[in-house]
Protein backbone atom coordinates (compact mmCIF):
# COMPACT_ATOMS: atom_id res chain seq x y z
CA MET A 1 0.00 0.00 0.00
CA LYS A 2 2.90 2.30 0.93
CA THR A 3 4.56 1.56 -2.44
CA LEU A 4 1.33 2.43 -4.29
CA PHE A 5 1.11 5.73 -2.37
CA TYR A 6 4.61 6.77 -3.39
CA THR A 7 4.02 5.70 -6.98
CA ILE A 8 0.91 7.87 -7.26
CA LYS A 9 2.72 10.76 -5.55
CA ALA A 10 5.64 10.47 -8.01
CA VAL A 11 3.31 10.47 -11.04
CA LEU A 12 1.47 13.56 -9.75
CA LEU A 13 4.74 15.34 -9.05
CA LEU A 14 6.07 14.47 -12.51
CA ALA A 15 2.90 15.74 -14.14
CA ALA A 16 3.24 19.00 -12.23
CA ILE A 17 6.85 19.69 -13.27
CA SER A 18 6.96 18.19 -16.76
CA PRO A 19 5.53 20.27 -19.64
CA THR A 20 5.23 17.12 -21.77
CA ILE A 21 2.60 15.51 -19.55
CA VAL A 22 -0.79 17.18 -20.00
CA LEU A 23 -4.05 15.85 -18.60
CA ALA A 24 -6.60 15.66 -21.42
CA LYS A 25 -9.50 18.10 -21.14
CA THR A 26 -12.85 17.34 -22.73
CA THR A 27 -15.04 20.14 -24.07
CA LEU A 28 -18.81 19.95 -24.57
CA ILE A 29 -20.55 22.40 -26.88
CA LYS A 30 -24.28 22.15 -26.32
CA ASN A 31 -27.41 23.94 -27.50
CA ILE A 32 -26.40 24.04 -31.16
CA GLN A 33 -27.93 23.39 -34.56
CA GLY A 34 -25.27 21.01 -35.80
CA TYR A 35 -24.94 19.63 -39.32
CA THR A 36 -22.55 17.18 -40.93
CA ILE A 37 -22.65 14.70 -43.80
CA THR A 38 -23.00 11.01 -42.97
CA ASN A 39 -23.49 8.40 -45.70
CA ASN A 40 -24.15 11.16 -48.24
CA ALA A 41 -27.02 12.56 -46.18
CA LEU A 42 -27.28 15.52 -43.86
CA GLU A 43 -27.05 14.48 -40.20
CA ARG A 44 -28.29 16.84 -37.50
CA PHE A 45 -27.10 17.00 -33.89
CA THR A 46 -27.51 19.30 -30.90
CA ALA A 47 -24.22 18.86 -29.01
CA ILE A 48 -20.64 17.72 -29.58
CA THR A 49 -17.77 16.69 -27.34
CA PHE A 50 -14.07 16.65 -28.18
CA THR A 51 -10.88 15.90 -26.29
CA ASP A 52 -7.64 17.53 -27.38
CA ASP A 53 -7.73 17.41 -31.20
CA LYS A 54 -10.28 14.61 -31.70
CA ILE A 55 -14.07 14.42 -31.66
CA ASP A 56 -15.58 12.12 -29.03
CA GLN A 57 -19.28 12.08 -29.84
CA LEU A 58 -22.20 13.85 -31.50
CA TYR A 59 -25.47 14.07 -29.53
CA SER A 60 -29.03 14.35 -30.75
CA GLY A 61 -31.78 15.97 -28.72
CA ALA A 62 -32.71 12.67 -26.99
CA ASP A 63 -29.16 11.74 -25.94
CA PRO A 64 -28.11 12.41 -22.33
CA LEU A 65 -25.17 14.82 -22.13
CA PRO A 66 -22.06 14.08 -20.03
CA THR A 67 -22.11 15.73 -16.60
CA SER A 68 -18.54 15.29 -15.30
CA LYS A 69 -17.07 18.29 -13.46
CA ASN A 70 -13.91 17.92 -15.52
CA ILE A 71 -15.70 18.86 -18.75
CA ASN A 72 -15.41 22.36 -20.14
CA ILE A 73 -18.96 23.36 -21.17
CA ILE A 74 -19.76 25.92 -23.88
CA ASP A 75 -23.32 27.09 -24.56
CA GLY A 76 -23.76 27.37 -28.32
CA GLN A 77 -26.78 29.66 -27.82
CA GLY A 78 -28.74 27.90 -30.53
CA LYS A 79 -26.29 28.84 -33.28
CA THR A 80 -25.27 26.68 -36.25
CA LEU A 81 -22.19 24.45 -36.02
CA LEU A 82 -20.66 22.97 -39.19
CA PRO A 83 -17.51 21.06 -40.07
CA GLY A 84 -14.68 23.43 -40.90
CA LEU A 85 -14.85 24.50 -44.53
CA ILE A 86 -12.06 23.58 -46.93
CA ASP A 87 -10.82 25.68 -49.85
CA SER A 88 -9.31 23.29 -52.38
CA HIS A 89 -7.56 26.00 -54.39
CA GLY A 90 -6.07 29.17 -52.97
CA HIS A 91 -2.76 31.01 -52.85
CA ILE A 92 -1.85 31.76 -49.25
CA LEU A 93 1.34 33.75 -49.75
CA ASN A 94 -0.21 35.86 -52.51
CA TYR A 95 -3.29 36.39 -50.36
CA GLY A 96 -1.13 37.56 -47.48
CA LEU A 97 0.75 39.89 -49.82
CA SER A 98 -2.55 41.20 -51.18
CA LEU A 99 -3.39 42.33 -47.65
CA LEU A 100 -0.17 44.36 -47.77
CA ARG A 101 -0.48 45.81 -51.30
CA ALA A 102 -2.62 48.23 -53.28
CA ASP A 103 -6.13 46.81 -53.52
CA LEU A 104 -7.47 47.31 -57.03
CA VAL A 105 -10.41 44.89 -56.77
CA HIS A 106 -13.60 46.54 -58.04
CA SER A 107 -11.73 49.56 -59.42
CA ILE A 108 -14.18 51.20 -61.81
CA SER A 109 -11.75 52.51 -64.44
CA GLU A 110 -8.09 52.67 -65.38
CA GLN A 111 -7.79 56.09 -63.72
CA ASP A 112 -9.49 54.80 -60.56
CA ALA A 113 -6.89 51.99 -60.41
CA VAL A 114 -4.08 54.56 -60.86
CA ASP A 115 -5.54 56.78 -58.12
CA ARG A 116 -5.87 53.85 -55.71
CA THR A 117 -2.26 52.90 -56.38
CA PHE A 118 -1.12 56.49 -55.77
CA ASN A 119 -3.01 56.68 -52.46
CA TYR A 120 -1.45 53.39 -51.39
CA ALA A 121 2.02 54.70 -52.29
CA LYS A 122 1.46 57.85 -50.19
CA SER A 123 0.73 55.63 -47.16
CA ASN A 124 3.72 53.35 -47.79
CA THR A 125 6.59 55.74 -48.52
CA GLU A 126 9.22 53.25 -47.38
CA LEU A 127 8.62 50.95 -50.39
CA THR A 128 11.00 50.82 -53.35
CA TRP A 129 8.53 49.01 -55.64
CA ILE A 130 4.84 49.81 -55.56
CA GLN A 131 2.86 46.61 -56.11
CA GLY A 132 -0.85 45.91 -56.28
CA ARG A 133 -3.41 43.42 -57.47
CA GLY A 134 -7.02 43.14 -58.52
CA TRP A 135 -7.65 45.24 -61.65
CA ASN A 136 -10.02 43.83 -64.24
CA GLN A 137 -10.34 45.74 -67.50
CA THR A 138 -13.54 43.88 -68.44
CA GLN A 139 -15.29 45.74 -65.62
CA TRP A 140 -14.17 49.16 -66.90
CA PRO A 141 -16.10 51.29 -69.44
CA SER A 142 -13.14 51.03 -71.84
CA ASN A 143 -13.02 47.20 -71.66
CA THR A 144 -9.40 47.48 -72.85
CA PHE A 145 -6.03 46.80 -71.23
CA PRO A 146 -4.50 49.76 -69.39
CA SER A 147 -1.10 51.21 -70.30
CA ALA A 148 2.12 52.39 -68.70
CA LYS A 149 1.33 55.97 -69.77
CA SER A 150 -1.41 56.45 -67.16
CA LEU A 151 0.91 55.24 -64.40
CA ASP A 152 3.86 57.31 -65.62
CA ILE A 153 2.05 60.57 -64.92
CA LEU A 154 2.03 59.94 -61.14
CA PHE A 155 5.00 57.54 -61.01
CA PRO A 156 7.70 58.91 -63.30
CA ASN A 157 10.62 57.65 -61.17
CA GLN A 158 9.29 54.79 -59.02
CA PRO A 159 8.67 51.26 -60.41
CA VAL A 160 5.05 50.09 -60.32
CA TRP A 161 3.84 46.53 -60.96
CA LEU A 162 0.14 45.70 -60.71
CA LYS A 163 -1.23 42.17 -61.20
CA ARG A 164 -4.59 41.53 -62.84
CA VAL A 165 -7.28 40.00 -60.63
CA ASP A 166 -6.60 36.49 -62.00
CA GLY A 167 -2.82 36.80 -61.65
CA HIS A 168 -2.37 36.02 -65.36
CA ALA A 169 -1.49 39.52 -66.53
CA GLY A 170 0.56 42.37 -65.11
CA TRP A 171 0.60 46.13 -65.67
CA ALA A 172 3.94 47.92 -65.39
CA ASN A 173 4.98 51.54 -65.67
CA SER A 174 7.94 52.71 -67.76
CA LYS A 175 10.31 52.79 -64.78
CA ALA A 176 9.58 49.12 -63.99
CA MET A 177 10.14 48.16 -67.63
CA ALA A 178 13.41 50.12 -67.72
CA ILE A 179 14.70 48.33 -64.61
CA ALA A 180 13.77 44.98 -66.21
CA GLY A 181 15.46 45.96 -69.49
CA ILE A 182 12.24 45.77 -71.51
CA ASN A 183 12.25 47.69 -74.78
CA LYS A 184 11.02 47.55 -78.36
CA ALA A 185 13.43 44.73 -79.20
CA THR A 186 12.38 42.47 -76.31
CA LEU A 187 10.73 39.30 -77.58
CA SER A 188 7.77 37.59 -75.93
CA PRO A 189 8.78 34.36 -74.18
CA GLU A 190 7.14 31.04 -74.99
CA GLY A 191 3.82 30.78 -73.16
CA GLY A 192 3.63 34.54 -72.68
CA GLU A 193 3.05 37.82 -74.49
CA ILE A 194 4.37 41.36 -74.21
CA ILE A 195 1.55 43.55 -75.54
CA LYS A 196 2.94 46.17 -77.92
CA ASP A 197 1.37 49.19 -79.64
CA GLU A 198 1.18 49.96 -83.35
CA ASN A 199 4.77 51.23 -83.24
CA GLY A 200 6.06 48.03 -81.63
CA LEU A 201 6.60 49.63 -78.22
CA PRO A 202 5.65 47.72 -75.05
CA THR A 203 2.40 49.09 -73.61
CA GLY A 204 3.12 47.91 -70.07
CA ILE A 205 0.92 44.79 -70.21
CA PHE A 206 2.55 41.38 -69.78
CA ILE A 207 0.57 38.14 -70.17
CA ASP A 208 1.32 34.86 -68.34
CA ASN A 209 4.97 33.75 -68.74
CA ALA A 210 5.98 37.26 -69.83
CA MET A 211 5.24 38.50 -66.31
CA ALA A 212 8.43 36.83 -65.11
CA LEU A 213 10.39 39.51 -66.98
CA ILE A 214 9.19 42.02 -64.37
CA ASP A 215 8.87 39.64 -61.41
CA ASN A 216 12.52 38.64 -61.68
CA SER A 217 13.57 42.26 -61.17
CA ILE A 218 11.96 42.41 -57.72
CA ALA A 219 13.95 41.08 -54.76
CA PRO A 220 12.32 37.89 -53.40
CA LEU A 221 11.08 37.61 -49.82
CA SER A 222 13.28 35.83 -47.30
CA VAL A 223 11.88 32.73 -45.58
CA LYS A 224 11.46 34.83 -42.40
CA GLN A 225 9.44 37.44 -44.31
CA GLN A 226 7.37 34.71 -45.97
CA LYS A 227 6.53 33.22 -42.58
CA GLN A 228 5.27 36.58 -41.33
CA VAL A 229 3.05 37.00 -44.39
CA LEU A 230 1.77 33.40 -44.17
CA VAL A 231 0.76 33.78 -40.51
CA LYS A 232 -1.16 36.97 -41.31
CA ALA A 233 -2.89 35.24 -44.21
CA MET A 234 -3.83 32.09 -42.27
CA ASN A 235 -5.29 34.09 -39.40
CA SER A 236 -7.43 36.02 -41.87
CA LEU A 237 -8.59 32.82 -43.61
CA ALA A 238 -9.65 31.32 -40.26
CA SER A 239 -11.94 34.31 -39.74
CA TYR A 240 -13.91 33.23 -42.83
CA GLY A 241 -14.51 29.72 -41.46
CA LEU A 242 -11.77 28.05 -43.46
CA THR A 243 -10.00 25.38 -41.43
CA SER A 244 -8.00 23.90 -44.31
CA VAL A 245 -6.63 25.23 -47.59
CA HIS A 246 -4.96 23.52 -50.54
CA ASP A 247 -2.21 25.97 -51.53
CA ALA A 248 -2.18 25.79 -55.31
CA GLY A 249 1.43 26.35 -56.33
CA ILE A 250 4.31 27.09 -53.99
CA ASP A 251 8.08 27.00 -54.45
CA THR A 252 10.68 25.25 -52.30
CA ASP A 253 11.34 28.34 -50.16
CA ASN A 254 7.62 28.64 -49.44
CA LEU A 255 7.51 24.91 -48.65
CA ASN A 256 10.33 25.34 -46.13
CA ALA A 257 8.55 28.32 -44.55
CA PHE A 258 5.44 26.18 -44.01
CA LYS A 259 7.51 23.35 -42.56
CA GLU A 260 9.09 25.72 -40.06
CA LEU A 261 5.72 27.17 -39.08
CA SER A 262 4.27 23.70 -38.55
CA GLN A 263 7.25 22.70 -36.40
CA GLU A 264 6.79 25.90 -34.36
CA ASN A 265 3.04 25.17 -33.89
CA ALA A 266 2.40 28.54 -35.51
CA MET A 267 -0.24 27.48 -38.06
CA SER A 268 -3.83 28.45 -37.34
CA ILE A 269 -5.30 26.41 -40.22
CA ARG A 270 -4.33 23.23 -42.08
CA VAL A 271 -2.45 23.58 -45.34
CA ASN A 272 -2.13 20.99 -48.10
CA ALA A 273 0.61 22.32 -50.40
CA MET A 274 1.23 21.77 -54.12
CA LEU A 275 4.76 22.35 -55.42
CA TYR A 276 4.70 24.48 -58.57
CA LEU A 277 6.37 22.88 -61.58
CA PRO A 278 8.71 23.93 -62.94
CA SER A 279 10.21 26.06 -60.16
CA ALA A 280 13.67 26.35 -58.65
CA ASN A 281 15.02 23.04 -57.34
CA TRP A 282 11.74 21.25 -57.99
CA GLN A 283 13.34 17.93 -58.99
CA GLU A 284 15.44 17.82 -55.83
CA THR A 285 12.40 18.71 -53.70
CA LEU A 286 10.28 15.94 -55.23
CA THR A 287 13.09 13.41 -54.86
CA LYS A 288 13.17 14.10 -51.11
CA GLY A 289 9.58 12.82 -50.99
CA GLN A 290 6.35 13.79 -49.34
CA TYR A 291 5.93 15.51 -45.99
CA ARG A 292 3.26 15.36 -43.32
CA SER A 293 3.46 16.99 -39.90
CA LYS A 294 2.61 14.86 -36.86
CA ASP A 295 -0.53 16.90 -36.14
CA ASP A 296 -1.63 16.92 -39.82
CA MET A 297 -1.53 20.70 -39.90
CA PHE A 298 0.79 20.69 -42.91
CA THR A 299 0.88 18.20 -45.78
CA PHE A 300 2.88 18.12 -49.00
CA ASN A 301 1.95 15.31 -51.40
CA SER A 302 1.03 17.04 -54.67
CA VAL A 303 2.27 19.24 -57.48
CA LYS A 304 0.72 22.04 -59.53
CA ILE A 305 1.34 22.45 -63.26
CA GLN A 306 -0.05 25.24 -65.46
CA ALA A 307 -1.44 24.19 -68.83
CA ASP A 308 -2.71 27.61 -69.93
CA GLY A 309 -3.66 31.11 -68.82
CA ALA A 310 -6.98 32.75 -67.93
CA LEU A 311 -10.14 33.55 -69.90
CA GLY A 312 -10.36 37.21 -68.90
CA SER A 313 -6.92 38.01 -70.34
CA ARG A 314 -7.52 35.69 -73.33
CA GLY A 315 -4.68 33.48 -72.19
CA ALA A 316 -6.86 30.39 -71.83
CA ALA A 317 -5.97 27.89 -74.58
CA LEU A 318 -8.93 27.21 -76.90
CA ILE A 319 -9.27 24.73 -79.75
CA GLU A 320 -10.94 27.31 -81.99
CA ASP A 321 -10.47 31.09 -82.06
CA TYR A 322 -11.85 33.34 -79.37
CA SER A 323 -15.31 34.46 -80.39
CA ASP A 324 -14.34 38.09 -79.69
CA HIS A 325 -10.76 37.92 -81.04
CA SER A 326 -10.42 36.31 -84.46
CA GLY A 327 -7.08 34.61 -85.06
CA HIS A 328 -6.31 34.21 -81.36
CA LYS A 329 -6.56 30.88 -79.51
CA GLY A 330 -4.82 31.71 -76.22
CA LEU A 331 -1.62 30.24 -74.80
CA LEU A 332 -0.28 26.88 -73.69
CA LEU A 333 2.26 27.64 -70.96
CA ASN A 334 4.18 24.41 -71.53
CA THR A 335 4.63 22.49 -74.77
CA PRO A 336 2.66 19.22 -74.78
CA LYS A 337 5.95 17.31 -74.56
CA ALA A 338 7.22 19.36 -71.62
CA PHE A 339 3.86 19.03 -69.89
CA GLN A 340 3.90 15.26 -70.38
CA GLN A 341 7.40 15.03 -68.90
CA LEU A 342 6.38 17.01 -65.80
CA VAL A 343 3.30 14.83 -65.29
CA ASN A 344 5.20 11.58 -65.80
CA THR A 345 8.03 12.54 -63.43
CA SER A 346 5.59 13.54 -60.70
CA MET A 347 3.38 10.49 -61.02
CA LYS A 348 6.35 8.11 -60.98
CA LEU A 349 7.54 9.70 -57.73
CA GLY A 350 4.10 9.14 -56.17
CA PHE A 351 2.81 12.71 -56.21
CA GLN A 352 -0.76 13.71 -56.96
CA VAL A 353 -0.76 15.91 -60.09
CA ASN A 354 -3.01 18.98 -60.10
CA SER A 355 -3.06 20.84 -63.42
CA HIS A 356 -4.46 24.31 -64.10
CA ALA A 357 -6.66 24.17 -67.20
CA ILE A 358 -9.14 26.88 -68.24
CA GLY A 359 -9.67 26.57 -72.01
CA ASP A 360 -11.09 23.52 -73.80
CA ASN A 361 -7.75 22.88 -75.54
CA ALA A 362 -5.88 22.94 -72.21
CA ASN A 363 -8.45 20.66 -70.57
CA LYS A 364 -8.25 18.20 -73.46
CA LEU A 365 -4.45 18.24 -73.27
CA VAL A 366 -4.52 17.58 -69.53
CA LEU A 367 -7.06 14.75 -69.77
CA ASP A 368 -5.24 13.15 -72.72
CA THR A 369 -1.93 13.32 -70.86
CA TYR A 370 -3.45 12.03 -67.65
CA GLU A 371 -5.08 9.10 -69.44
CA ALA A 372 -1.77 7.98 -70.92
CA GLN A 373 0.37 8.63 -67.84
CA ILE A 374 -2.06 7.17 -65.28
CA LYS A 375 -1.95 3.96 -67.31
CA ALA A 376 1.86 4.11 -67.64
CA THR A 377 2.43 4.76 -63.91
CA ASP A 378 -0.59 2.94 -62.43
CA THR A 379 -1.47 5.98 -60.30
CA LYS A 380 -5.25 6.28 -60.61
CA ALA A 381 -5.44 5.94 -56.80
CA LEU A 382 -3.54 9.21 -56.40
CA ARG A 383 -6.71 11.12 -57.39
CA HIS A 384 -5.11 13.51 -59.88
CA ARG A 385 -6.95 16.78 -60.38
CA VAL A 386 -7.82 19.40 -62.95
CA GLU A 387 -7.74 22.82 -61.36
CA HIS A 388 -10.58 25.04 -62.65
CA ALA A 389 -11.83 22.69 -65.43
CA GLN A 390 -13.53 25.80 -66.67
CA VAL A 391 -14.31 25.34 -70.38
CA LEU A 392 -14.84 21.70 -71.35
CA ARG A 393 -15.82 19.93 -74.54
CA LEU A 394 -19.02 18.07 -73.74
CA GLU A 395 -17.36 14.80 -74.74
CA ASP A 396 -14.60 15.36 -72.17
CA ILE A 397 -16.96 15.66 -69.20
CA PRO A 398 -17.44 11.87 -68.65
CA ARG A 399 -13.66 11.36 -68.68
CA PHE A 400 -13.25 12.81 -65.18
CA SER A 401 -15.09 9.92 -63.55
CA GLU A 402 -13.63 7.35 -65.95
CA LEU A 403 -10.07 8.41 -65.10
CA GLY A 404 -10.72 8.98 -61.39
CA VAL A 405 -9.77 12.64 -61.90
CA ILE A 406 -11.20 15.32 -59.60
CA ALA A 407 -12.56 18.64 -60.87
CA ALA A 408 -11.27 21.32 -58.49
CA MET A 409 -13.58 24.22 -59.34
CA GLN A 410 -14.38 27.69 -58.05
CA ALA A 411 -18.04 28.68 -58.13
CA THR A 412 -17.41 32.40 -57.84
CA HIS A 413 -15.48 32.30 -61.13
CA ALA A 414 -18.81 31.68 -62.85
CA THR A 415 -20.57 34.62 -61.24
CA SER A 416 -17.54 36.87 -61.80
CA ASP A 417 -17.08 35.80 -65.42
CA LYS A 418 -20.73 35.74 -66.47
CA ASN A 419 -20.56 39.18 -68.08
CA MET A 420 -17.67 38.30 -70.39
CA ALA A 421 -17.47 34.49 -70.69
CA GLN A 422 -19.99 34.07 -73.51
CA ASP A 423 -18.36 36.93 -75.42
CA ARG A 424 -15.08 35.04 -75.22
CA ILE A 425 -16.29 31.57 -76.23
CA GLY A 426 -19.71 32.00 -77.88
CA PRO A 427 -23.09 30.25 -77.43
CA ASN A 428 -21.95 26.67 -78.11
CA ARG A 429 -18.79 26.34 -76.06
CA ILE A 430 -20.46 28.06 -73.09
CA LEU A 431 -22.59 24.92 -72.63
CA GLY A 432 -19.51 23.06 -71.40
CA ALA A 433 -18.27 25.94 -69.25
CA TYR A 434 -18.67 26.14 -65.46
CA ALA A 435 -20.69 22.95 -65.98
CA TRP A 436 -21.14 21.73 -62.41
CA ARG A 437 -24.39 19.87 -62.97
CA LYS A 438 -23.13 18.10 -66.08
CA LEU A 439 -20.01 16.98 -64.20
CA LEU A 440 -21.99 15.76 -61.19
CA ALA A 441 -24.43 13.94 -63.47
CA ALA A 442 -21.41 12.16 -64.99
CA ASN A 443 -20.34 11.05 -61.46
CA ALA A 444 -17.40 13.45 -61.23
CA ILE A 445 -16.25 14.71 -57.84
CA ILE A 446 -16.11 18.49 -57.50
CA ALA A 447 -13.79 19.96 -54.87
CA ALA A 448 -14.74 23.56 -54.22
CA GLY A 449 -12.48 26.51 -53.69
CA SER A 450 -12.13 30.20 -54.45
CA ASP A 451 -8.71 30.77 -56.07
CA PHE A 452 -8.08 33.59 -53.60
CA PRO A 453 -6.80 36.29 -53.98
CA VAL A 454 -8.30 36.15 -57.50
CA GLU A 455 -11.65 35.95 -55.69
CA SER A 456 -12.56 36.55 -52.06
CA PRO A 457 -11.59 33.64 -49.79
CA ASN A 458 -15.04 33.82 -48.16
CA PRO A 459 -16.46 30.30 -48.69
CA PHE A 460 -20.01 31.56 -48.24
CA TYR A 461 -19.58 33.52 -51.46
CA GLY A 462 -18.78 30.19 -53.12
CA LEU A 463 -21.67 28.36 -51.48
CA HIS A 464 -24.04 31.13 -52.56
CA ALA A 465 -22.77 31.05 -56.15
CA SER A 466 -22.95 27.23 -56.27
CA ILE A 467 -26.56 27.17 -55.12
CA THR A 468 -27.96 30.27 -56.92
CA ARG A 469 -25.64 30.93 -59.92
CA GLN A 470 -26.18 34.61 -59.05
CA ASP A 471 -24.06 37.54 -57.94
CA HIS A 472 -24.67 39.48 -54.72
CA SER A 473 -27.33 41.58 -56.45
CA ASN A 474 -29.34 38.42 -57.18
CA SER A 475 -28.51 38.79 -60.85
CA PRO A 476 -29.42 37.39 -63.25
CA LYS A 477 -32.93 36.51 -62.21
CA GLY A 478 -33.18 32.74 -61.72
CA GLY A 479 -29.42 32.31 -62.09
CA TRP A 480 -26.87 32.28 -64.92
CA PHE A 481 -27.40 29.03 -66.85
CA PRO A 482 -29.47 27.85 -63.85
CA GLU A 483 -29.53 24.25 -65.09
CA GLU A 484 -25.96 23.98 -63.72
CA LYS A 485 -26.89 24.84 -60.09
CA MET A 486 -25.90 22.60 -57.19
CA THR A 487 -28.26 21.62 -54.41
CA PRO A 488 -27.38 22.97 -50.93
CA LEU A 489 -26.18 19.49 -49.90
CA GLU A 490 -23.98 19.16 -53.00
CA ALA A 491 -22.48 22.60 -52.49
CA PHE A 492 -21.85 21.90 -48.80
CA ARG A 493 -20.22 18.59 -49.67
CA SER A 494 -17.96 20.25 -52.24
CA PHE A 495 -16.56 22.51 -49.50
CA THR A 496 -16.23 19.70 -46.95
CA LEU A 497 -16.00 15.96 -47.66
CA ASP A 498 -15.21 16.19 -51.36
CA ALA A 499 -12.57 18.85 -50.79
CA ALA A 500 -11.07 16.64 -48.08
CA TYR A 501 -11.16 13.67 -50.47
CA ALA A 502 -9.30 15.75 -53.05
CA GLY A 503 -6.50 16.14 -50.51
CA HIS A 504 -6.50 12.46 -49.39
CA GLN A 505 -7.77 13.62 -45.98
CA GLU A 506 -11.38 12.45 -45.86
CA GLN A 507 -10.53 10.06 -43.00
CA ILE A 508 -9.59 12.92 -40.67
CA ILE A 509 -11.48 16.04 -41.82
CA GLY A 510 -14.43 17.06 -43.99
CA SER A 511 -17.15 15.78 -41.66
CA LEU A 512 -17.74 15.49 -37.93
CA ALA A 513 -17.62 11.98 -36.42
CA LYS A 514 -16.00 10.11 -33.56
CA GLY A 515 -12.22 10.03 -33.96
CA LYS A 516 -12.01 12.69 -36.67
CA LYS A 517 -10.21 15.99 -36.13
CA ALA A 518 -11.99 18.68 -34.12
CA ASP A 519 -12.23 21.21 -36.95
CA PHE A 520 -15.53 23.10 -36.92
CA ILE A 521 -17.12 26.53 -37.04
CA ILE A 522 -20.05 28.35 -35.43
CA LEU A 523 -22.09 30.69 -37.64
CA ASP A 524 -24.50 33.53 -37.05
CA ASN A 525 -27.01 32.03 -39.55
CA ASN A 526 -28.32 28.59 -40.47
CA LEU A 527 -26.98 27.71 -43.91
CA PHE A 528 -29.76 25.19 -44.53
CA THR A 529 -32.79 27.22 -43.49
CA MET A 530 -31.89 30.80 -44.41
CA ALA A 531 -32.93 32.45 -47.68
CA LYS A 532 -30.59 31.26 -50.43
CA GLU A 533 -30.02 34.78 -51.72
CA ASP A 534 -28.55 35.77 -48.34
CA ILE A 535 -26.06 32.93 -47.95
CA TRP A 536 -23.16 35.15 -49.02
CA ARG A 537 -23.91 37.44 -46.05
CA THR A 538 -23.16 34.65 -43.52
CA SER A 539 -20.42 35.45 -41.04
CA VAL A 540 -18.43 33.22 -38.72
CA ASN A 541 -18.49 33.64 -34.95
CA LYS A 542 -15.88 31.06 -33.96
CA THR A 543 -13.42 28.71 -35.66
CA TRP A 544 -11.77 25.65 -34.10
CA VAL A 545 -8.88 23.80 -35.74
CA ASN A 546 -7.33 20.71 -34.18
CA GLY A 547 -9.43 21.31 -31.08
CA LYS A 548 -8.11 24.85 -30.62
CA LEU A 549 -10.15 28.03 -30.85
CA VAL A 550 -8.24 29.96 -33.54
CA PHE A 551 -10.78 32.71 -34.28
CA GLU A 552 -13.51 34.42 -32.29
CA LYS A 553 -15.47 37.42 -33.54
């Protein structure tokens, strides 16, 4: 008996002095309207318990709740609790930088964009380069690309570099072009275009691969600086109810920054990273293999390859000419042979391949290459993806399910592009564009995302667009091509279980069940009972990731 006493005393003393021994604490959240997906149906519950990072149990109204004094009890006050939402395609570093740069989103004209940039510069006098993002010439009265001349008036001696909203075009002033050595004799690189005027002079607009000519003249961020920007971005994303993001295209430095943050327990949301190919040292990085942190906060098991550009800047690769630009078919950013080599190398090394494809030619190239290389490498189980899958030939739609390929799509692209998409591709090709219902009917899996900072990271904007096919003004009436709408359950699944599946994480996140990770959010509205037109107005009160409260309004 005496021995037992001293044993217990020693254990208690050790627990008191050792930081590695922590007594588990269970939390009960009661009085909630809880929803999750179980067996492809919506399951409701009224309370949930979790211990550390794992869920213990869901309770319905008839179930007795635990009463132990050791349980931390939270009253949900009748609010809605959902699994944490997952964005399957975003750009975390660029989003963080967008929070620190001139915001040109919704600028109403070229001059408005210039004025916003000038006001930003006045508030950030310590900067050498003035950078910004978000302009969209299709929303301006001119509907034409801007030029260096308008920037030169206010910025004659300071370099300015402004990315288009989709990140597939850049707008530079003359000082920036001079620093980069751009002149009349500069040739457009393969997979890119330097827009020139009637005299052959660069206008200041650089499309796709040509943007690197300016980017390479700007000093890169250090890993320490990247980490600071990433933390700011992740904290912001958590405030929107995102508990996990698939980062669609990072380099090795960015990968190392995430690894350090995960090892320092400094990540507020989960990140599933895709290495951009080709980028510096990419072969060496892939050869080192995949990475997964012990707490599953950071995962690296996939790559991102660009097949083409974007529709708004006419960089998307089409089989036939653009309907509003005769003689122009867009751009393939890699030759078919180079693309095939990147895909083959990645698949053979066991990496999931996620390829950006907007135009029907790019999507056909990706699917053709996948079909051949999946067979050659026997990697169908890796769940390769097409990022965007925006404009598809109708005959290519069934191939997603046949090949086991996931369509990683962004609903807000449809509602943002609706005013220009049909102009670009005409009345026939539009039938295979943003075709969510046709893909679902062909048994494809759609993983939802936003492509932030191209669009807002707010997932409720995406849920609203998926369900209504309308913008925030409820336009057009009935929805844009309403036959492609998702049901609320389908849209919810695309931001939860199917997005988790797309990251090989459906066993730990994407739904709420015993043993899964305690990632969930509490909302101010009920997604399933509120008016559909108001879904985009939903805001998040609290966000938990890995059992930790990481955001509270």
